[in-house]
JSON list of C-alpha atoms and ligand atoms in Angstrom, two decimals:
[
{"chain": "A", "resi": 865, "resn": "MET", "atom": "CA", "xyz": [22.21, 67.79, 83.68]},
{"chain": "A", "resi": 866, "resn": "ILE", "atom": "CA", "xyz": [19.88, 67.35, 86.63]},
{"chain": "A", "resi": 867, "resn": "LYS", "atom": "CA", "xyz": [21.54, 65.63, 89.58]},
{"chain": "A", "resi": 868, "resn": "GLU", "atom": "CA", "xyz": [20.09, 65.62, 93.09]},
{"chain": "A", "resi": 869, "resn": "SER", "atom": "CA", "xyz": [22.26, 65.95, 96.19]},
{"chain": "A", "resi": 870, "resn": "THR", "atom": "CA", "xyz": [22.43, 63.38, 98.98]},
{"chain": "A", "resi": 871, "resn": "LEU", "atom": "CA", "xyz": [23.37, 66.02, 101.57]},
{"chain": "A", "resi": 872, "resn": "LYS", "atom": "CA", "xyz": [20.82, 66.98, 104.23]},
{"chain": "A", "resi": 873, "resn": "PRO", "atom": "CA", "xyz": [20.29, 70.65, 105.13]},
{"chain": "A", "resi": 874, "resn": "GLU", "atom": "CA", "xyz": [20.17, 69.77, 108.85]},
{"chain": "A", "resi": 875, "resn": "ASP", "atom": "CA", "xyz": [23.76, 68.47, 108.61]},
{"chain": "A", "resi": 876, "resn": "ALA", "atom": "CA", "xyz": [25.14, 71.72, 107.14]},
{"chain": "A", "resi": 877, "resn": "SER", "atom": "CA", "xyz": [27.72, 73.53, 109.29]},
{"chain": "A", "resi": 878, "resn": "VAL", "atom": "CA", "xyz": [26.77, 76.95, 107.86]},
{"chain": "A", "resi": 879, "resn": "ARG", "atom": "CA", "xyz": [23.41, 78.32, 106.74]},
{"chain": "A", "resi": 880, "resn": "ASP", "atom": "CA", "xyz": [23.24, 81.96, 105.63]},
{"chain": "A", "resi": 881, "resn": "THR", "atom": "CA", "xyz": [20.35, 83.76, 103.98]},
{"chain": "A", "resi": 882, "resn": "VAL", "atom": "CA", "xyz": [21.47, 86.44, 101.52]},
{"chain": "A", "resi": 883, "resn": "GLY", "atom": "CA", "xyz": [18.80, 89.09, 101.00]},
{"chain": "A", "resi": 884, "resn": "ALA", "atom": "CA", "xyz": [17.80, 90.42, 97.58]},
{"chain": "A", "resi": 885, "resn": "GLY", "atom": "CA", "xyz": [20.59, 92.74, 96.42]},
{"chain": "A", "resi": 886, "resn": "ASP", "atom": "CA", "xyz": [22.98, 91.78, 99.25]},
{"chain": "A", "resi": 887, "resn": "TYR", "atom": "CA", "xyz": [26.38, 90.13, 98.90]},
{"chain": "A", "resi": 888, "resn": "TYR", "atom": "CA", "xyz": [28.01, 87.00, 100.34]},
{"chain": "A", "resi": 889, "resn": "LEU", "atom": "CA", "xyz": [31.79, 86.92, 100.84]},
{"chain": "A", "resi": 890, "resn": "LYS", "atom": "CA", "xyz": [33.36, 84.03, 102.75]},
{"chain": "A", "resi": 891, "resn": "VAL", "atom": "CA", "xyz": [36.15, 81.46, 102.45]},
{"chain": "A", "resi": 892, "resn": "ILE", "atom": "CA", "xyz": [35.35, 77.77, 102.10]},
{"chain": "A", "resi": 893, "resn": "LYS", "atom": "CA", "xyz": [37.99, 75.10, 102.66]},
{"chain": "A", "resi": 894, "resn": "ALA", "atom": "CA", "xyz": [39.13, 72.40, 100.23]},
{"chain": "A", "resi": 895, "resn": "GLY", "atom": "CA", "xyz": [36.81, 69.43, 100.66]},
{"chain": "A", "resi": 896, "resn": "GLN", "atom": "CA", "xyz": [33.83, 71.49, 101.82]},
{"chain": "A", "resi": 897, "resn": "THR", "atom": "CA", "xyz": [30.64, 71.55, 99.76]},
{"chain": "A", "resi": 898, "resn": "LEU", "atom": "CA", "xyz": [28.75, 74.78, 99.06]},
{"chain": "A", "resi": 899, "resn": "ARG", "atom": "CA", "xyz": [25.09, 74.90, 98.04]},
{"chain": "A", "resi": 900, "resn": "ILE", "atom": "CA", "xyz": [23.43, 77.97, 96.55]},
{"chain": "A", "resi": 901, "resn": "LEU", "atom": "CA", "xyz": [19.68, 77.63, 97.01]},
{"chain": "A", "resi": 902, "resn": "ASP", "atom": "CA", "xyz": [17.20, 79.66, 94.98]},
{"chain": "A", "resi": 903, "resn": "LEU", "atom": "CA", "xyz": [14.58, 80.11, 97.71]},
{"chain": "A", "resi": 904, "resn": "GLU", "atom": "CA", "xyz": [11.77, 81.73, 95.72]},
{"chain": "A", "resi": 905, "resn": "GLY", "atom": "CA", "xyz": [12.85, 80.97, 92.13]},
{"chain": "A", "resi": 906, "resn": "ASN", "atom": "CA", "xyz": [14.03, 83.01, 89.13]},
{"chain": "A", "resi": 907, "resn": "GLN", "atom": "CA", "xyz": [16.91, 84.62, 91.02]},
{"chain": "A", "resi": 908, "resn": "ALA", "atom": "CA", "xyz": [20.38, 85.15, 89.53]},
{"chain": "A", "resi": 909, "resn": "ALA", "atom": "CA", "xyz": [23.44, 84.71, 91.79]},
{"chain": "A", "resi": 910, "resn": "ASP", "atom": "CA", "xyz": [26.41, 86.52, 90.20]},
{"chain": "A", "resi": 911, "resn": "THR", "atom": "CA", "xyz": [29.48, 84.73, 91.51]},
{"chain": "A", "resi": 912, "resn": "LEU", "atom": "CA", "xyz": [33.27, 85.07, 91.52]},
{"chain": "A", "resi": 913, "resn": "PHE", "atom": "CA", "xyz": [35.79, 82.59, 92.98]},
{"chain": "A", "resi": 914, "resn": "TYR", "atom": "CA", "xyz": [39.41, 83.19, 94.02]},
{"chain": "A", "resi": 915, "resn": "SER", "atom": "CA", "xyz": [42.13, 81.01, 95.50]},
{"chain": "A", "resi": 916, "resn": "ALA", "atom": "CA", "xyz": [42.32, 81.91, 99.19]},
{"chain": "A", "resi": 917, "resn": "ASP", "atom": "CA", "xyz": [46.10, 81.37, 99.12]},
{"chain": "A", "resi": 918, "resn": "ASP", "atom": "CA", "xyz": [46.69, 83.61, 96.11]},
{"chain": "A", "resi": 919, "resn": "PRO", "atom": "CA", "xyz": [43.74, 85.72, 94.90]},
{"chain": "A", "resi": 920, "resn": "THR", "atom": "CA", "xyz": [45.49, 86.40, 91.58]},
{"chain": "A", "resi": 921, "resn": "GLU", "atom": "CA", "xyz": [44.30, 82.86, 90.81]},
{"chain": "A", "resi": 922, "resn": "ARG", "atom": "CA", "xyz": [40.60, 83.16, 90.04]},
{"chain": "A", "resi": 923, "resn": "TYR", "atom": "CA", "xyz": [37.70, 81.55, 88.20]},
{"chain": "A", "resi": 924, "resn": "SER", "atom": "CA", "xyz": [38.17, 81.58, 84.43]},
{"chain": "A", "resi": 925, "resn": "ALA", "atom": "CA", "xyz": [35.22, 81.14, 82.06]},
{"chain": "A", "resi": 926, "resn": "MET", "atom": "CA", "xyz": [37.59, 80.64, 79.10]},
{"chain": "A", "resi": 927, "resn": "ASP", "atom": "CA", "xyz": [39.51, 77.76, 80.69]},
{"chain": "A", "resi": 928, "resn": "THR", "atom": "CA", "xyz": [36.32, 76.16, 82.01]},
{"chain": "A", "resi": 929, "resn": "ILE", "atom": "CA", "xyz": [34.47, 76.30, 78.65]},
{"chain": "A", "resi": 930, "resn": "ARG", "atom": "CA", "xyz": [37.47, 75.16, 76.61]},
{"chain": "A", "resi": 931, "resn": "GLU", "atom": "CA", "xyz": [38.26, 72.17, 78.79]},
{"chain": "A", "resi": 932, "resn": "GLN", "atom": "CA", "xyz": [34.68, 70.87, 78.96]},
{"chain": "A", "resi": 933, "resn": "GLY", "atom": "CA", "xyz": [33.82, 71.77, 75.36]},
{"chain": "A", "resi": 934, "resn": "ASN", "atom": "CA", "xyz": [30.47, 73.28, 76.38]},
{"chain": "A", "resi": 935, "resn": "ALA", "atom": "CA", "xyz": [29.33, 76.84, 77.06]},
{"chain": "A", "resi": 936, "resn": "TYR", "atom": "CA", "xyz": [26.81, 75.98, 79.80]},
{"chain": "A", "resi": 937, "resn": "LEU", "atom": "CA", "xyz": [27.59, 75.00, 83.39]},
{"chain": "A", "resi": 938, "resn": "SER", "atom": "CA", "xyz": [25.82, 72.14, 85.19]},
{"chain": "A", "resi": 939, "resn": "ALA", "atom": "CA", "xyz": [26.50, 68.98, 87.20]},
{"chain": "A", "resi": 940, "resn": "GLY", "atom": "CA", "xyz": [29.81, 67.51, 86.06]},
{"chain": "A", "resi": 941, "resn": "THR", "atom": "CA", "xyz": [31.35, 70.88, 85.22]},
{"chain": "A", "resi": 942, "resn": "ARG", "atom": "CA", "xyz": [34.83, 71.46, 86.65]},
{"chain": "A", "resi": 943, "resn": "LEU", "atom": "CA", "xyz": [35.27, 75.16, 87.37]},
{"chain": "A", "resi": 944, "resn": "ARG", "atom": "CA", "xyz": [38.82, 76.08, 86.37]},
{"chain": "A", "resi": 945, "resn": "SER", "atom": "CA", "xyz": [41.10, 78.95, 87.25]},
{"chain": "A", "resi": 946, "resn": "ASN", "atom": "CA", "xyz": [43.14, 81.26, 85.05]},
{"chain": "A", "resi": 947, "resn": "TYR", "atom": "CA", "xyz": [46.02, 78.84, 85.77]},
{"chain": "A", "resi": 948, "resn": "ASN", "atom": "CA", "xyz": [43.81, 76.01, 84.42]},
{"chain": "A", "resi": 949, "resn": "ARG", "atom": "CA", "xyz": [43.57, 74.29, 87.79]},
{"chain": "A", "resi": 950, "resn": "VAL", "atom": "CA", "xyz": [40.27, 72.89, 89.09]},
{"chain": "A", "resi": 951, "resn": "MET", "atom": "CA", "xyz": [38.88, 75.17, 91.80]},
{"chain": "A", "resi": 952, "resn": "LEU", "atom": "CA", "xyz": [35.47, 73.57, 92.39]},
{"chain": "A", "resi": 953, "resn": "ASP", "atom": "CA", "xyz": [33.36, 70.79, 90.89]},
{"chain": "A", "resi": 954, "resn": "ILE", "atom": "CA", "xyz": [29.61, 71.14, 90.35]},
{"chain": "A", "resi": 955, "resn": "VAL", "atom": "CA", "xyz": [28.49, 67.95, 92.10]},
{"chain": "A", "resi": 956, "resn": "ALA", "atom": "CA", "xyz": [24.72, 68.47, 92.12]},
{"chain": "A", "resi": 957, "resn": "ASP", "atom": "CA", "xyz": [22.31, 70.70, 90.20]},
{"chain": "A", "resi": 958, "resn": "THR", "atom": "CA", "xyz": [18.51, 70.71, 90.14]},
{"chain": "A", "resi": 959, "resn": "CYS", "atom": "CA", "xyz": [18.24, 73.74, 87.83]},
{"chain": "A", "resi": 960, "resn": "GLY", "atom": "CA", "xyz": [20.15, 72.22, 84.91]},
{"chain": "A", "resi": 961, "resn": "ARG", "atom": "CA", "xyz": [21.89, 75.19, 83.36]},
{"chain": "A", "resi": 962, "resn": "HIS", "atom": "CA", "xyz": [23.92, 78.19, 84.50]},
{"chain": "A", "resi": 963, "resn": "ASP", "atom": "CA", "xyz": [25.43, 81.03, 82.48]},
{"chain": "A", "resi": 964, "resn": "THR", "atom": "CA", "xyz": [29.03, 82.20, 82.38]},
{"chain": "A", "resi": 965, "resn": "LEU", "atom": "CA", "xyz": [28.90, 84.33, 79.21]},
{"chain": "A", "resi": 966, "resn": "GLY", "atom": "CA", "xyz": [26.44, 87.14, 79.99]},
{"chain": "A", "resi": 967, "resn": "GLY", "atom": "CA", "xyz": [28.53, 88.96, 82.59]},
{"chain": "A", "resi": 968, "resn": "ALA", "atom": "CA", "xyz": [27.28, 90.79, 85.65]},
{"chain": "A", "resi": 969, "resn": "CYS", "atom": "CA", "xyz": [25.13, 93.89, 85.67]},
{"chain": "A", "resi": 970, "resn": "ALA", "atom": "CA", "xyz": [26.83, 97.26, 86.19]},
{"chain": "A", "resi": 971, "resn": "THR", "atom": "CA", "xyz": [25.56, 100.83, 86.19]},
{"chain": "A", "resi": 972, "resn": "GLU", "atom": "CA", "xyz": [27.44, 101.35, 82.90]},
{"chain": "A", "resi": 973, "resn": "SER", "atom": "CA", "xyz": [25.85, 98.38, 81.13]},
{"chain": "A", "resi": 974, "resn": "ASN", "atom": "CA", "xyz": [22.44, 99.33, 82.52]},
{"chain": "A", "resi": 975, "resn": "THR", "atom": "CA", "xyz": [22.69, 102.74, 80.83]},
{"chain": "A", "resi": 976, "resn": "VAL", "atom": "CA", "xyz": [23.82, 101.18, 77.52]},
{"chain": "A", "resi": 977, "resn": "ARG", "atom": "CA", "xyz": [21.24, 98.39, 77.52]},
{"chain": "A", "resi": 978, "resn": "TYR", "atom": "CA", "xyz": [18.23, 100.16, 79.01]},
{"chain": "A", "resi": 979, "resn": "ASP", "atom": "CA", "xyz": [18.32, 103.93, 79.53]},
{"chain": "A", "resi": 980, "resn": "LEU", "atom": "CA", "xyz": [20.48, 106.76, 80.85]},
{"chain": "A", "resi": 981, "resn": "ASP", "atom": "CA", "xyz": [18.11, 107.18, 83.79]},
{"chain": "A", "resi": 982, "resn": "LYS", "atom": "CA", "xyz": [18.94, 103.61, 84.95]},
{"chain": "A", "resi": 983, "resn": "ARG", "atom": "CA", "xyz": [22.43, 104.72, 85.95]},
{"chain": "A", "resi": 984, "resn": "HIS", "atom": "CA", "xyz": [21.56, 105.21, 89.64]},
{"chain": "A", "resi": 985, "resn": "MET", "atom": "CA", "xyz": [20.09, 101.71, 89.97]},
{"chain": "A", "resi": 986, "resn": "HIS", "atom": "CA", "xyz": [21.81, 99.15, 92.19]},
{"chain": "A", "resi": 987, "resn": "ALA", "atom": "CA", "xyz": [23.91, 96.67, 90.18]},
{"chain": "A", "resi": 988, "resn": "CYS", "atom": "CA", "xyz": [25.99, 93.55, 90.90]},
{"chain": "A", "resi": 989, "resn": "ARG", "atom": "CA", "xyz": [29.28, 95.36, 90.35]},
{"chain": "A", "resi": 990, "resn": "ASP", "atom": "CA", "xyz": [28.34, 97.81, 93.14]},
{"chain": "A", "resi": 991, "resn": "SER", "atom": "CA", "xyz": [27.69, 94.90, 95.52]},
{"chain": "A", "resi": 992, "resn": "TRP", "atom": "CA", "xyz": [31.03, 93.27, 94.69]},
{"chain": "A", "resi": 993, "resn": "MET", "atom": "CA", "xyz": [32.87, 96.57, 95.20]},
{"chain": "A", "resi": 994, "resn": "LEU", "atom": "CA", "xyz": [31.15, 97.09, 98.54]},
{"chain": "A", "resi": 995, "resn": "ALA", "atom": "CA", "xyz": [32.01, 93.52, 99.58]},
{"chain": "A", "resi": 996, "resn": "ILE", "atom": "CA", "xyz": [35.74, 93.85, 98.87]},
{"chain": "A", "resi": 997, "resn": "ALA", "atom": "CA", "xyz": [35.85, 97.31, 100.49]},
{"chain": "A", "resi": 998, "resn": "GLU", "atom": "CA", "xyz": [34.31, 95.87, 103.68]},
{"chain": "A", "resi": 999, "resn": "HIS", "atom": "CA", "xyz": [36.71, 92.90, 103.69]},
{"chain": "A", "resi": 1000, "resn": "GLU", "atom": "CA", "xyz": [40.16, 94.37, 103.06]},
{"chain": "A", "resi": 1001, "resn": "GLU", "atom": "CA", "xyz": [41.72, 91.38, 104.85]},
{"chain": "A", "resi": 1002, "resn": "LEU", "atom": "CA", "xyz": [41.08, 89.21, 101.79]},
{"chain": "A", "resi": 1003, "resn": "GLY", "atom": "CA", "xyz": [43.37, 91.35, 99.64]},
{"chain": "A", "resi": 1004, "resn": "LEU", "atom": "CA", "xyz": [40.93, 91.87, 96.77]},
{"chain": "A", "resi": 1005, "resn": "SER", "atom": "CA", "xyz": [40.75, 95.11, 94.79]},
{"chain": "A", "resi": 1006, "resn": "LYS", "atom": "CA", "xyz": [38.87, 96.57, 91.83]},
{"chain": "A", "resi": 1007, "resn": "ARG", "atom": "CA", "xyz": [41.24, 94.83, 89.38]},
{"chain": "A", "resi": 1008, "resn": "ASP", "atom": "CA", "xyz": [40.05, 91.45, 90.69]},
{"chain": "A", "resi": 1009, "resn": "ILE", "atom": "CA", "xyz": [36.43, 92.07, 89.65]},
{"chain": "A", "resi": 1010, "resn": "THR", "atom": "CA", "xyz": [36.39, 90.11, 86.41]},
{"chain": "A", "resi": 1011, "resn": "HIS", "atom": "CA", "xyz": [34.12, 87.83, 84.38]},
{"chain": "A", "resi": 1012, "resn": "ASN", "atom": "CA", "xyz": [31.83, 85.64, 86.45]},
{"chain": "A", "resi": 1013, "resn": "ILE", "atom": "CA", "xyz": [29.23, 82.90, 86.73]},
{"chain": "A", "resi": 1014, "resn": "ASN", "atom": "CA", "xyz": [25.53, 83.73, 86.78]},
{"chain": "A", "resi": 1015, "resn": "PHE", "atom": "CA", "xyz": [24.04, 80.82, 88.68]},
{"chain": "A", "resi": 1016, "resn": "PHE", "atom": "CA", "xyz": [20.37, 80.16, 87.79]},
{"chain": "A", "resi": 1017, "resn": "MET", "atom": "CA", "xyz": [20.51, 82.65, 84.92]},
{"chain": "A", "resi": 1018, "resn": "ASN", "atom": "CA", "xyz": [19.27, 81.60, 81.49]},
{"chain": "A", "resi": 1019, "resn": "VAL", "atom": "CA", "xyz": [21.34, 83.08, 78.63]},
{"chain": "A", "resi": 1020, "resn": "PRO", "atom": "CA", "xyz": [20.89, 80.71, 75.69]},
{"chain": "A", "resi": 1021, "resn": "ILE", "atom": "CA", "xyz": [23.12, 80.91, 72.63]},
{"chain": "A", "resi": 1022, "resn": "THR", "atom": "CA", "xyz": [21.05, 81.31, 69.48]},
{"chain": "A", "resi": 1023, "resn": "PRO", "atom": "CA", "xyz": [21.74, 79.13, 66.37]},
{"chain": "A", "resi": 1024, "resn": "ASP", "atom": "CA", "xyz": [23.64, 82.02, 64.78]},
{"chain": "A", "resi": 1025, "resn": "GLY", "atom": "CA", "xyz": [25.78, 82.55, 67.90]},
{"chain": "A", "resi": 1026, "resn": "GLY", "atom": "CA", "xyz": [23.92, 85.40, 69.60]},
{"chain": "A", "resi": 1027, "resn": "LEU", "atom": "CA", "xyz": [23.23, 85.73, 73.32]},
{"chain": "A", "resi": 1028, "resn": "THR", "atom": "CA", "xyz": [19.76, 86.43, 74.70]},
{"chain": "A", "resi": 1029, "resn": "PHE", "atom": "CA", "xyz": [18.60, 87.09, 78.26]},
{"chain": "A", "resi": 1030, "resn": "GLU", "atom": "CA", "xyz": [15.61, 84.81, 78.67]},
{"chain": "A", "resi": 1031, "resn": "ASP", "atom": "CA", "xyz": [13.10, 84.18, 81.40]},
{"chain": "A", "resi": 1032, "resn": "GLY", "atom": "CA", "xyz": [14.65, 81.99, 84.09]},
{"chain": "A", "resi": 1033, "resn": "ILE", "atom": "CA", "xyz": [14.40, 78.21, 84.18]},
{"chain": "A", "resi": 1034, "resn": "SER", "atom": "CA", "xyz": [14.97, 78.08, 87.94]},
{"chain": "A", "resi": 1035, "resn": "ALA", "atom": "CA", "xyz": [12.13, 77.71, 90.43]},
{"chain": "A", "resi": 1036, "resn": "PRO", "atom": "CA", "xyz": [11.60, 77.80, 94.22]},
{"chain": "A", "resi": 1037, "resn": "GLY", "atom": "CA", "xyz": [13.88, 75.31, 95.96]},
{"chain": "A", "resi": 1038, "resn": "LYS", "atom": "CA", "xyz": [16.23, 74.67, 93.03]},
{"chain": "A", "resi": 1039, "resn": "TYR", "atom": "CA", "xyz": [19.91, 74.57, 93.92]},
{"chain": "A", "resi": 1040, "resn": "VAL", "atom": "CA", "xyz": [23.43, 74.09, 92.65]},
{"chain": "A", "resi": 1041, "resn": "GLU", "atom": "CA", "xyz": [26.12, 72.43, 94.74]},
{"chain": "A", "resi": 1042, "resn": "LEU", "atom": "CA", "xyz": [29.89, 72.80, 94.45]},
{"chain": "A", "resi": 1043, "resn": "LYS", "atom": "CA", "xyz": [32.71, 70.88, 96.09]},
{"chain": "A", "resi": 1044, "resn": "ALA", "atom": "CA", "xyz": [35.87, 72.94, 96.66]},
{"chain": "A", "resi": 1045, "resn": "GLN", "atom": "CA", "xyz": [39.15, 71.47, 95.42]},
{"chain": "A", "resi": 1046, "resn": "MET", "atom": "CA", "xyz": [41.16, 74.32, 96.98]},
{"chain": "A", "resi": 1047, "resn": "ASP", "atom": "CA", "xyz": [40.59, 76.86, 99.74]},
{"chain": "A", "resi": 1048, "resn": "THR", "atom": "CA", "xyz": [38.33, 79.29, 97.88]},
{"chain": "A", "resi": 1049, "resn": "ILE", "atom": "CA", "xyz": [37.04, 82.81, 98.42]},
{"chain": "A", "resi": 1050, "resn": "VAL", "atom": "CA", "xyz": [33.36, 82.88, 97.42]},
{"chain": "A", "resi": 1051, "resn": "LEU", "atom": "CA", "xyz": [31.98, 86.28, 96.36]},
{"chain": "A", "resi": 1052, "resn": "ILE", "atom": "CA", "xyz": [28.31, 86.38, 95.37]},
{"chain": "A", "resi": 1053, "resn": "SER", "atom": "CA", "xyz": [26.12, 89.31, 94.42]},
{"chain": "A", "resi": 1054, "resn": "ASN", "atom": "CA", "xyz": [22.51, 88.30, 94.85]},
{"chain": "A", "resi": 1055, "resn": "CYS", "atom": "CA", "xyz": [21.53, 90.25, 91.75]},
{"chain": "A", "resi": 1056, "resn": "PRO", "atom": "CA", "xyz": [19.37, 93.40, 92.24]},
{"chain": "A", "resi": 1057, "resn": "GLN", "atom": "CA", "xyz": [18.66, 93.80, 88.50]},
{"chain": "A", "resi": 1058, "resn": "LEU", "atom": "CA", "xyz": [15.13, 95.07, 87.68]},
{"chain": "A", "resi": 1059, "resn": "ASN", "atom": "CA", "xyz": [15.46, 95.71, 83.93]},
{"chain": "A", "resi": 1060, "resn": "ASN", "atom": "CA", "xyz": [15.57, 92.19, 82.48]},
{"chain": "A", "resi": 1061, "resn": "PRO", "atom": "CA", "xyz": [13.92, 88.85, 83.32]},
{"chain": "A", "resi": 1062, "resn": "CYS", "atom": "CA", "xyz": [16.98, 87.31, 85.06]},
{"chain": "A", "resi": 1063, "resn": "ASN", "atom": "CA", "xyz": [15.29, 87.86, 88.44]},
{"chain": "A", "resi": 1064, "resn": "GLY", "atom": "CA", "xyz": [11.72, 87.76, 87.16]},
{"chain": "A", "resi": 1065, "resn": "TYR", "atom": "CA", "xyz": [11.70, 91.57, 87.75]},
{"chain": "A", "resi": 1066, "resn": "ASP", "atom": "CA", "xyz": [11.49, 90.80, 91.47]},
{"chain": "A", "resi": 1067, "resn": "PRO", "atom": "CA", "xyz": [14.83, 90.09, 93.25]},
{"chain": "A", "resi": 1068, "resn": "THR", "atom": "CA", "xyz": [14.44, 87.58, 96.10]},
{"chain": "A", "resi": 1069, "resn": "PRO", "atom": "CA", "xyz": [16.70, 85.99, 98.78]},
{"chain": "A", "resi": 1070, "resn": "ILE", "atom": "CA", "xyz": [18.99, 83.01, 98.31]},
{"chain": "A", "resi": 1071, "resn": "GLU", "atom": "CA", "xyz": [20.39, 80.66, 100.96]},
{"chain": "A", "resi": 1072, "resn": "ILE", "atom": "CA", "xyz": [23.99, 79.47, 101.25]},
{"chain": "A", "resi": 1073, "resn": "LEU", "atom": "CA", "xyz": [24.70, 76.12, 102.94]},
{"chain": "A", "resi": 1074, "resn": "VAL", "atom": "CA", "xyz": [28.14, 74.63, 103.62]},
{"chain": "A", "resi": 1075, "resn": "TRP", "atom": "CA", "xyz": [28.93, 71.02, 104.57]},
{"chain": "A", "resi": 1076, "resn": "ASP", "atom": "CA", "xyz": [32.32, 69.92, 106.00]},
{"chain": "B", "resi": 1308, "resn": "ZN", "atom": "ZN1", "xyz": [23.19, 91.63, 88.52]}
]
């Protein structure tokens, strides 16, 4: 569902640009609103959320999909944790659909899906591992890297239940906005994938804005 935001970028308390292939790892407080802005279009933002108070509580695709009865994420979606509590609400969305079934890219999946010689290529899992290694204070480890949300990524379910990676439906300036219902660790890999159309074969920067 397309829903525009009423928030103005000039009122944001935080504005960070995340380069193609870089990560974003910060804590947002309950009540704050986070916007992920697709600056140049067709860029996937592979995202994980954790409770800042107890990182064993994390985003759960299963609980989110079951409770809303829909496999796609958009405005109105309540993002739930593995304890079935609401972590964040999607309060605005100008893209209209986000994936939480396709998973993030990894060197292992790149070799299975594409070719053995893709193994050295930069993948989202590498960015997440680097992020948690550079931020030990958050208490995250390899076991916390689990299933995720691919904001702006288009992974439609076919009539017979299959998943396909399709060309993106995002475009320059499209965004998704989330209001935190708990203090939340936000971990984003701005996807470096070059082997499928999720980034239009050309990874580009995203911008993160936070309003108090
Ligand atoms: Zn990726």
